[in-house]
Amino acid sequence: MELQLIEIYAPEQFNYKDELLEKFSFVSHWISQQEDQKLHIQILVEKEDSEKILNYLEKAAYDEHNEFDAMLYSIKAYIPSKYNEKNTPDDDKEQFERASKHELYSIVDSSSKIDLSFSWFTVFAALVAAVGVFQNRPALVIGANIIDPSIRPILGISFASVLGEGKLVRQSMVTAVFGLCIPIAIAASFGYLFPLPLNSSEFISQTNVHLIDLIVAVSAGAAGSLSFVKRSQGQLVGVMVSLAVLPPAVVLGMMLGAGHWNGAIMPFLLLVININAILLSAIIVFWLSGIKPANWSEIQEASTSRKNSLLFTGLIGLILIITVIIL
């Protein structure tokens, strides 16, 4: 059982206190009075129950007569007393256990920003992948996929589009493009300075595109999205290996650096196939897992955004399938 703690600082006359403790499931709760006459409410909940409370608080935040602050923490350990109070009203439990929308939003927001950490990890991943391709060493390419952080903003695009968060979509897109330009530029310098590794199987595998690649990309994207919403770090590492965004980007850069414009078509096509498949499968997974805004007006906007995103990625996917068949 994974536990989380919701902590609320509210005025003494907080109108939602009683309803919070009656309407929702929790493991235990504590209420204390602060020196500044504010209430300090702590509610310990199971992970799958936290989003219901946070959505309730998000709606309550629109009430200008009840200003409060709420925070969510992950709990590593909890030792209950024999008198521990557990509230479990007869509400419908979510059959699909996942992290709360608010927790996932915080992760997407932080991973969609370009900072020194993201830049350096991308550079190191690109260097490792380029050497792995040149020396035909699959272990290095696999290691580079694990290091590469560019998959996070790509998943962020899908997550933000499901919520209808246009600003976050644009922010994630800029970071994703930045994360792809770095390995392409580094690989282009390798292709310019050294002869292309035409005998490397790691290089050759990125210059051939088949329909099976699309199936693999969709499956890996769905698995990656599922691991993300469930916050399964161990499974996510395994999925990162199969989400092949970095290898085709590296081979594309090498082709461009060597001036092989025609040869760059296939790795470019494979890169677009992988990114589009990840976006499409991630949108579907996030949608089916019940990620949506709490307020009605935002739900309508998110529904439009999700439909447009599905239509766009689906259309691009169809065009890519036809292109692969023709080629």
Coordinates of C-alpha atoms in Angstrom, one line a residue:
M1 CA 0.0 0.0 0.0
E2 CA 1.5 3.3 -1.1
L3 CA 0.6 6.3 1.0
Q4 CA 0.6 10.0 0.5
L5 CA 0.0 12.9 2.8
I6 CA -2.1 15.9 2.0
E7 CA -1.3 18.9 4.1
I8 CA -3.6 21.9 4.3
Y9 CA -3.1 25.3 5.9
A10 CA -6.4 27.1 6.1
P11 CA -8.3 29.8 8.1
E12 CA -9.9 28.9 11.4
Q13 CA -13.3 29.0 9.8
F14 CA -12.5 26.6 6.9
N15 CA -15.9 25.6 5.5
Y16 CA -14.7 22.4 3.9
K17 CA -13.1 20.7 6.8
D18 CA -16.0 18.5 7.9
E19 CA -16.9 17.5 4.3
L20 CA -13.3 16.6 3.6
L21 CA -13.3 14.1 6.5
E22 CA -16.7 12.7 5.8
K23 CA -16.8 12.4 2.0
F24 CA -13.4 10.9 1.2
S25 CA -11.4 7.8 2.2
F26 CA -8.4 8.2 4.3
V27 CA -6.1 6.2 6.5
S28 CA -5.7 8.8 9.3
H29 CA -5.9 12.5 9.9
W30 CA -4.6 15.2 12.3
I31 CA -5.9 18.7 12.9
S32 CA -4.1 21.3 14.9
Q33 CA -4.3 25.0 15.6
Q34 CA -1.3 27.2 14.5
E35 CA -0.1 30.2 16.4
D36 CA -1.3 32.5 13.6
Q37 CA -4.9 31.2 14.2
K38 CA -4.7 29.0 11.1
L39 CA -5.8 25.3 10.9
H40 CA -3.2 22.7 10.1
I41 CA -4.9 19.7 8.6
Q42 CA -3.0 16.6 7.6
I43 CA -4.8 13.7 5.8
L44 CA -3.0 10.5 5.2
V45 CA -4.5 8.6 2.2
E46 CA -3.7 5.7 -0.1
K47 CA -2.2 6.9 -3.3
E48 CA -5.3 6.1 -5.5
D49 CA -7.5 8.3 -3.2
S50 CA -5.4 11.5 -3.2
E51 CA -6.6 12.8 -6.6
K52 CA -10.2 12.9 -5.5
I53 CA -9.3 15.1 -2.5
L54 CA -7.0 17.3 -4.6
N55 CA -9.7 17.8 -7.2
Y56 CA -12.2 18.7 -4.4
L57 CA -9.7 21.2 -3.0
E58 CA -9.0 22.6 -6.5
K59 CA -12.7 23.4 -6.9
A60 CA -12.8 24.9 -3.4
A61 CA -9.9 27.2 -4.3
Y62 CA -12.3 29.2 -6.5
D63 CA -14.2 30.2 -3.3
E64 CA -12.7 33.6 -2.5
H65 CA -13.9 33.3 1.1
N66 CA -11.8 30.3 1.8
E67 CA -8.1 31.0 1.1
F68 CA -5.9 28.0 1.9
D69 CA -2.7 26.3 0.8
A70 CA -2.5 22.5 0.1
M71 CA 0.6 20.3 -0.5
L72 CA 1.1 16.7 -1.4
Y73 CA 3.9 14.5 0.0
S74 CA 4.9 10.9 -0.6
I75 CA 5.2 8.8 2.6
K76 CA 8.1 6.3 2.8
A77 CA 6.9 4.7 6.0
Y78 CA 4.0 4.9 8.4
I79 CA 3.6 3.2 11.8
P80 CA 0.0 3.4 13.0
S81 CA -1.2 3.2 16.6
K82 CA -3.8 0.6 17.6
Y83 CA -6.4 3.4 17.8
N84 CA -5.7 4.6 14.3
E85 CA -8.9 6.0 12.6
K86 CA -9.6 4.8 9.1
N87 CA -12.4 6.3 7.1
T88 CA -13.5 4.3 4.1
P89 CA -16.9 5.5 2.7
D90 CA -18.7 3.4 0.2
D91 CA -17.5 5.2 -2.9
D92 CA -16.3 3.7 -6.1
K93 CA -12.6 2.8 -6.0
E94 CA -10.6 3.4 -9.1
Q95 CA -9.7 0.1 -10.6
F96 CA -6.6 1.5 -12.2
E97 CA -4.1 2.7 -9.6
R98 CA -2.0 5.6 -10.7
A99 CA -0.4 8.8 -9.4
S100 CA -2.6 11.8 -9.0
K101 CA -3.0 14.3 -11.8
H102 CA -1.5 17.0 -9.7
E103 CA 1.6 14.9 -9.0
L104 CA 2.0 14.0 -12.6
Y105 CA 1.5 17.7 -13.7
S106 CA 4.3 18.8 -11.3
I107 CA 6.6 16.2 -12.8
V108 CA 5.7 17.2 -16.4
D109 CA 6.1 20.9 -15.7
S110 CA 9.6 20.4 -14.2
S111 CA 10.8 18.0 -17.0
S112 CA 9.5 20.3 -19.7
K113 CA 12.0 23.1 -18.8
I114 CA 15.4 23.5 -20.3
D115 CA 18.0 23.7 -17.6
L116 CA 21.6 22.7 -17.1
S117 CA 20.8 19.2 -15.9
F118 CA 18.6 18.5 -19.0
S119 CA 21.2 19.9 -21.4
W120 CA 24.2 18.0 -19.9
F121 CA 22.3 14.7 -19.8
T122 CA 21.3 15.2 -23.4
V123 CA 24.9 15.9 -24.4
F124 CA 26.3 12.9 -22.6
A125 CA 23.6 10.6 -24.0
A126 CA 24.3 11.9 -27.5
L127 CA 28.1 11.3 -27.1
V128 CA 27.6 7.8 -25.7
A129 CA 25.1 6.9 -28.5
A130 CA 27.4 8.3 -31.2
V131 CA 30.3 6.3 -30.0
G132 CA 28.1 3.2 -29.6
V133 CA 26.9 3.5 -33.2
F134 CA 30.5 4.1 -34.5
Q135 CA 32.0 1.2 -32.6
N136 CA 28.9 -1.1 -33.2
R137 CA 28.4 -1.6 -29.4
P138 CA 24.7 -2.1 -28.6
A139 CA 25.4 -1.8 -24.8
L140 CA 26.5 1.8 -25.3
V141 CA 23.4 2.6 -27.4
I142 CA 21.2 1.0 -24.7
G143 CA 23.0 3.0 -22.0
A144 CA 22.5 6.2 -24.0
N145 CA 18.7 5.6 -24.3
I146 CA 18.6 5.3 -20.5
I147 CA 20.5 8.5 -19.9
D148 CA 18.6 10.5 -22.6
P149 CA 16.0 12.7 -21.0
S150 CA 14.3 13.8 -24.2
I151 CA 11.5 11.2 -23.9
R152 CA 10.1 13.2 -20.9
P153 CA 9.1 16.3 -22.7
I154 CA 7.6 14.2 -25.5
L155 CA 5.4 12.5 -23.0
G156 CA 4.7 15.9 -21.5
I157 CA 3.3 17.1 -24.9
S158 CA 0.7 14.3 -24.7
F159 CA -0.1 14.8 -21.1
A160 CA -0.6 18.6 -21.5
S161 CA -2.8 18.1 -24.6
V162 CA -5.1 15.7 -22.7
L163 CA -5.5 18.4 -20.0
G164 CA -5.8 21.2 -22.6
E165 CA -2.8 23.1 -21.2
G166 CA -1.7 25.0 -24.2
K167 CA 1.2 26.8 -22.5
L168 CA 2.6 23.5 -21.2
V169 CA 2.2 21.9 -24.6
R170 CA 4.3 24.7 -26.2
Q171 CA 6.9 24.5 -23.4
S172 CA 7.2 20.8 -23.8
M173 CA 7.5 21.0 -27.6
V174 CA 10.3 23.6 -27.3
T175 CA 12.2 21.4 -24.8
A176 CA 11.6 18.2 -27.0
V177 CA 13.0 20.0 -30.1
F178 CA 16.0 21.2 -28.1
G179 CA 16.6 17.7 -26.8
L180 CA 16.6 16.4 -30.4
C181 CA 18.7 19.1 -31.9
I182 CA 21.6 18.5 -29.5
P183 CA 22.2 14.8 -30.6
I184 CA 21.7 15.6 -34.2
A185 CA 24.3 18.4 -34.0
I186 CA 26.8 16.3 -32.1
A187 CA 26.3 13.4 -34.5
A188 CA 26.7 15.7 -37.5
S189 CA 30.2 16.7 -36.2
F190 CA 31.0 13.0 -36.0
G191 CA 29.8 12.4 -39.5
Y192 CA 31.8 15.4 -40.8
L193 CA 35.0 14.4 -39.0
F194 CA 34.9 10.6 -39.5
P195 CA 33.9 8.2 -42.2
L196 CA 30.4 6.8 -41.8
P197 CA 30.4 3.4 -40.0
L198 CA 28.7 1.6 -42.8
N199 CA 29.6 -1.8 -41.4
S200 CA 28.0 -1.1 -38.0
S201 CA 24.8 -3.0 -37.4
E202 CA 23.7 -0.2 -35.0
F203 CA 24.1 2.2 -37.9
I204 CA 22.4 0.1 -40.6
S205 CA 19.4 -0.7 -38.3
Q206 CA 18.5 3.0 -38.3
T207 CA 18.5 3.2 -42.1
N208 CA 15.8 0.6 -42.7
V209 CA 12.1 1.3 -41.9
H210 CA 9.4 -1.4 -41.7
L211 CA 5.8 -1.5 -40.5
I212 CA 7.0 -3.5 -37.5
D213 CA 8.9 -0.5 -36.3
L214 CA 5.6 1.4 -36.0
I215 CA 4.1 -1.4 -34.0
V216 CA 7.1 -1.5 -31.7
A217 CA 7.0 2.3 -31.3
V218 CA 3.3 2.3 -30.4
S219 CA 3.7 -0.5 -27.9
A220 CA 6.8 1.1 -26.3
G221 CA 5.0 4.4 -26.1
A222 CA 2.0 2.9 -24.4
A223 CA 4.2 1.0 -22.0
G224 CA 6.2 4.1 -21.2
S225 CA 3.0 6.2 -20.6
L226 CA 1.6 3.5 -18.4
S227 CA 4.8 3.4 -16.4
F228 CA 4.8 7.1 -16.1
V229 CA 1.2 7.4 -14.7
K230 CA 1.9 4.6 -12.3
R231 CA 5.3 6.1 -11.4
S232 CA 6.9 2.7 -11.9
Q233 CA 10.6 3.7 -12.0
G234 CA 11.9 0.2 -12.6
Q235 CA 9.6 -0.5 -15.5
L236 CA 10.2 3.0 -16.9
V237 CA 13.9 2.3 -17.2
G238 CA 13.2 -0.8 -19.2
V239 CA 10.9 1.1 -21.5
M240 CA 13.4 3.8 -22.0
V241 CA 15.6 1.2 -23.7
S242 CA 12.9 0.4 -26.3
L243 CA 11.8 4.0 -26.9
A244 CA 14.2 4.5 -29.8
V245 CA 14.3 8.3 -30.3
L246 CA 18.0 8.8 -29.8
P247 CA 19.5 6.3 -32.2
P248 CA 17.7 7.5 -35.3
A249 CA 18.5 11.1 -34.3
V250 CA 22.2 10.2 -34.1
V251 CA 22.3 8.4 -37.4
L252 CA 20.3 11.3 -39.0
G253 CA 22.9 13.7 -37.7
M254 CA 25.8 11.6 -39.1
M255 CA 24.2 11.4 -42.5
L256 CA 23.7 15.2 -42.5
G257 CA 27.3 15.8 -41.3
A258 CA 28.6 13.6 -44.1
G259 CA 26.5 15.3 -46.7
H260 CA 24.5 12.2 -47.5
W261 CA 21.1 13.9 -48.0
N262 CA 19.3 11.0 -49.6
G263 CA 20.6 8.6 -46.9
A264 CA 19.2 10.9 -44.2
I265 CA 15.6 10.3 -45.4
M266 CA 15.3 6.9 -43.7
P267 CA 16.6 7.8 -40.2
F268 CA 14.5 11.0 -40.4
L269 CA 11.4 8.9 -41.3
L270 CA 12.1 6.4 -38.5
L271 CA 12.6 9.3 -36.0
V272 CA 9.2 10.9 -37.0
I273 CA 7.5 7.5 -36.8
N274 CA 8.8 6.9 -33.3
I275 CA 7.9 10.3 -32.0
N276 CA 4.4 10.3 -33.5
A277 CA 3.7 6.8 -32.2
I278 CA 4.8 7.8 -28.7
L279 CA 2.6 10.9 -28.8
L280 CA -0.4 9.0 -30.1
S281 CA -0.2 6.0 -27.7
A282 CA 0.5 8.4 -24.7
I283 CA -2.6 10.5 -25.5
I284 CA -4.7 7.3 -25.5
V285 CA -3.2 6.0 -22.3
F286 CA -3.5 9.3 -20.4
W287 CA -7.1 9.6 -21.6
L288 CA -8.1 6.1 -20.6
S289 CA -6.5 6.4 -17.2
G290 CA -8.9 9.2 -16.4
I291 CA -6.6 12.2 -16.4
K292 CA -8.7 15.3 -16.9
P293 CA -9.3 18.8 -15.3
A294 CA -11.5 19.2 -12.2
N295 CA -13.6 22.2 -13.4
W296 CA -16.3 21.9 -16.1
S297 CA -15.1 24.8 -18.3
E298 CA -11.6 23.3 -18.3
I299 CA -13.0 19.8 -19.1
Q300 CA -14.7 21.1 -22.3
E301 CA -11.4 22.8 -23.4
A302 CA -9.4 19.7 -22.6
S303 CA -11.9 17.5 -24.5
T304 CA -11.4 19.6 -27.6
S305 CA -7.6 19.6 -27.2
R306 CA -7.6 15.8 -26.8
K307 CA -9.7 15.2 -29.9
N308 CA -7.6 17.6 -32.0
S309 CA -4.4 15.9 -30.8
L310 CA -5.7 12.4 -31.5
L311 CA -6.9 13.5 -35.0
F312 CA -3.5 15.2 -35.8
T313 CA -1.3 12.3 -34.6
G314 CA -3.6 9.7 -36.2
L315 CA -3.5 11.5 -39.5
I316 CA 0.3 11.8 -39.4
G317 CA 0.5 8.1 -38.5
L318 CA -1.6 7.2 -41.5
I319 CA 0.6 9.3 -43.8
L320 CA 3.7 7.6 -42.3
I321 CA 2.2 4.1 -42.8
I322 CA 1.5 4.9 -46.5
T323 CA 5.0 6.3 -46.9
V324 CA 6.6 3.2 -45.5
I325 CA 4.6 1.0 -47.7
I326 CA 5.5 3.0 -50.8
L327 CA 9.2 3.1 -49.9

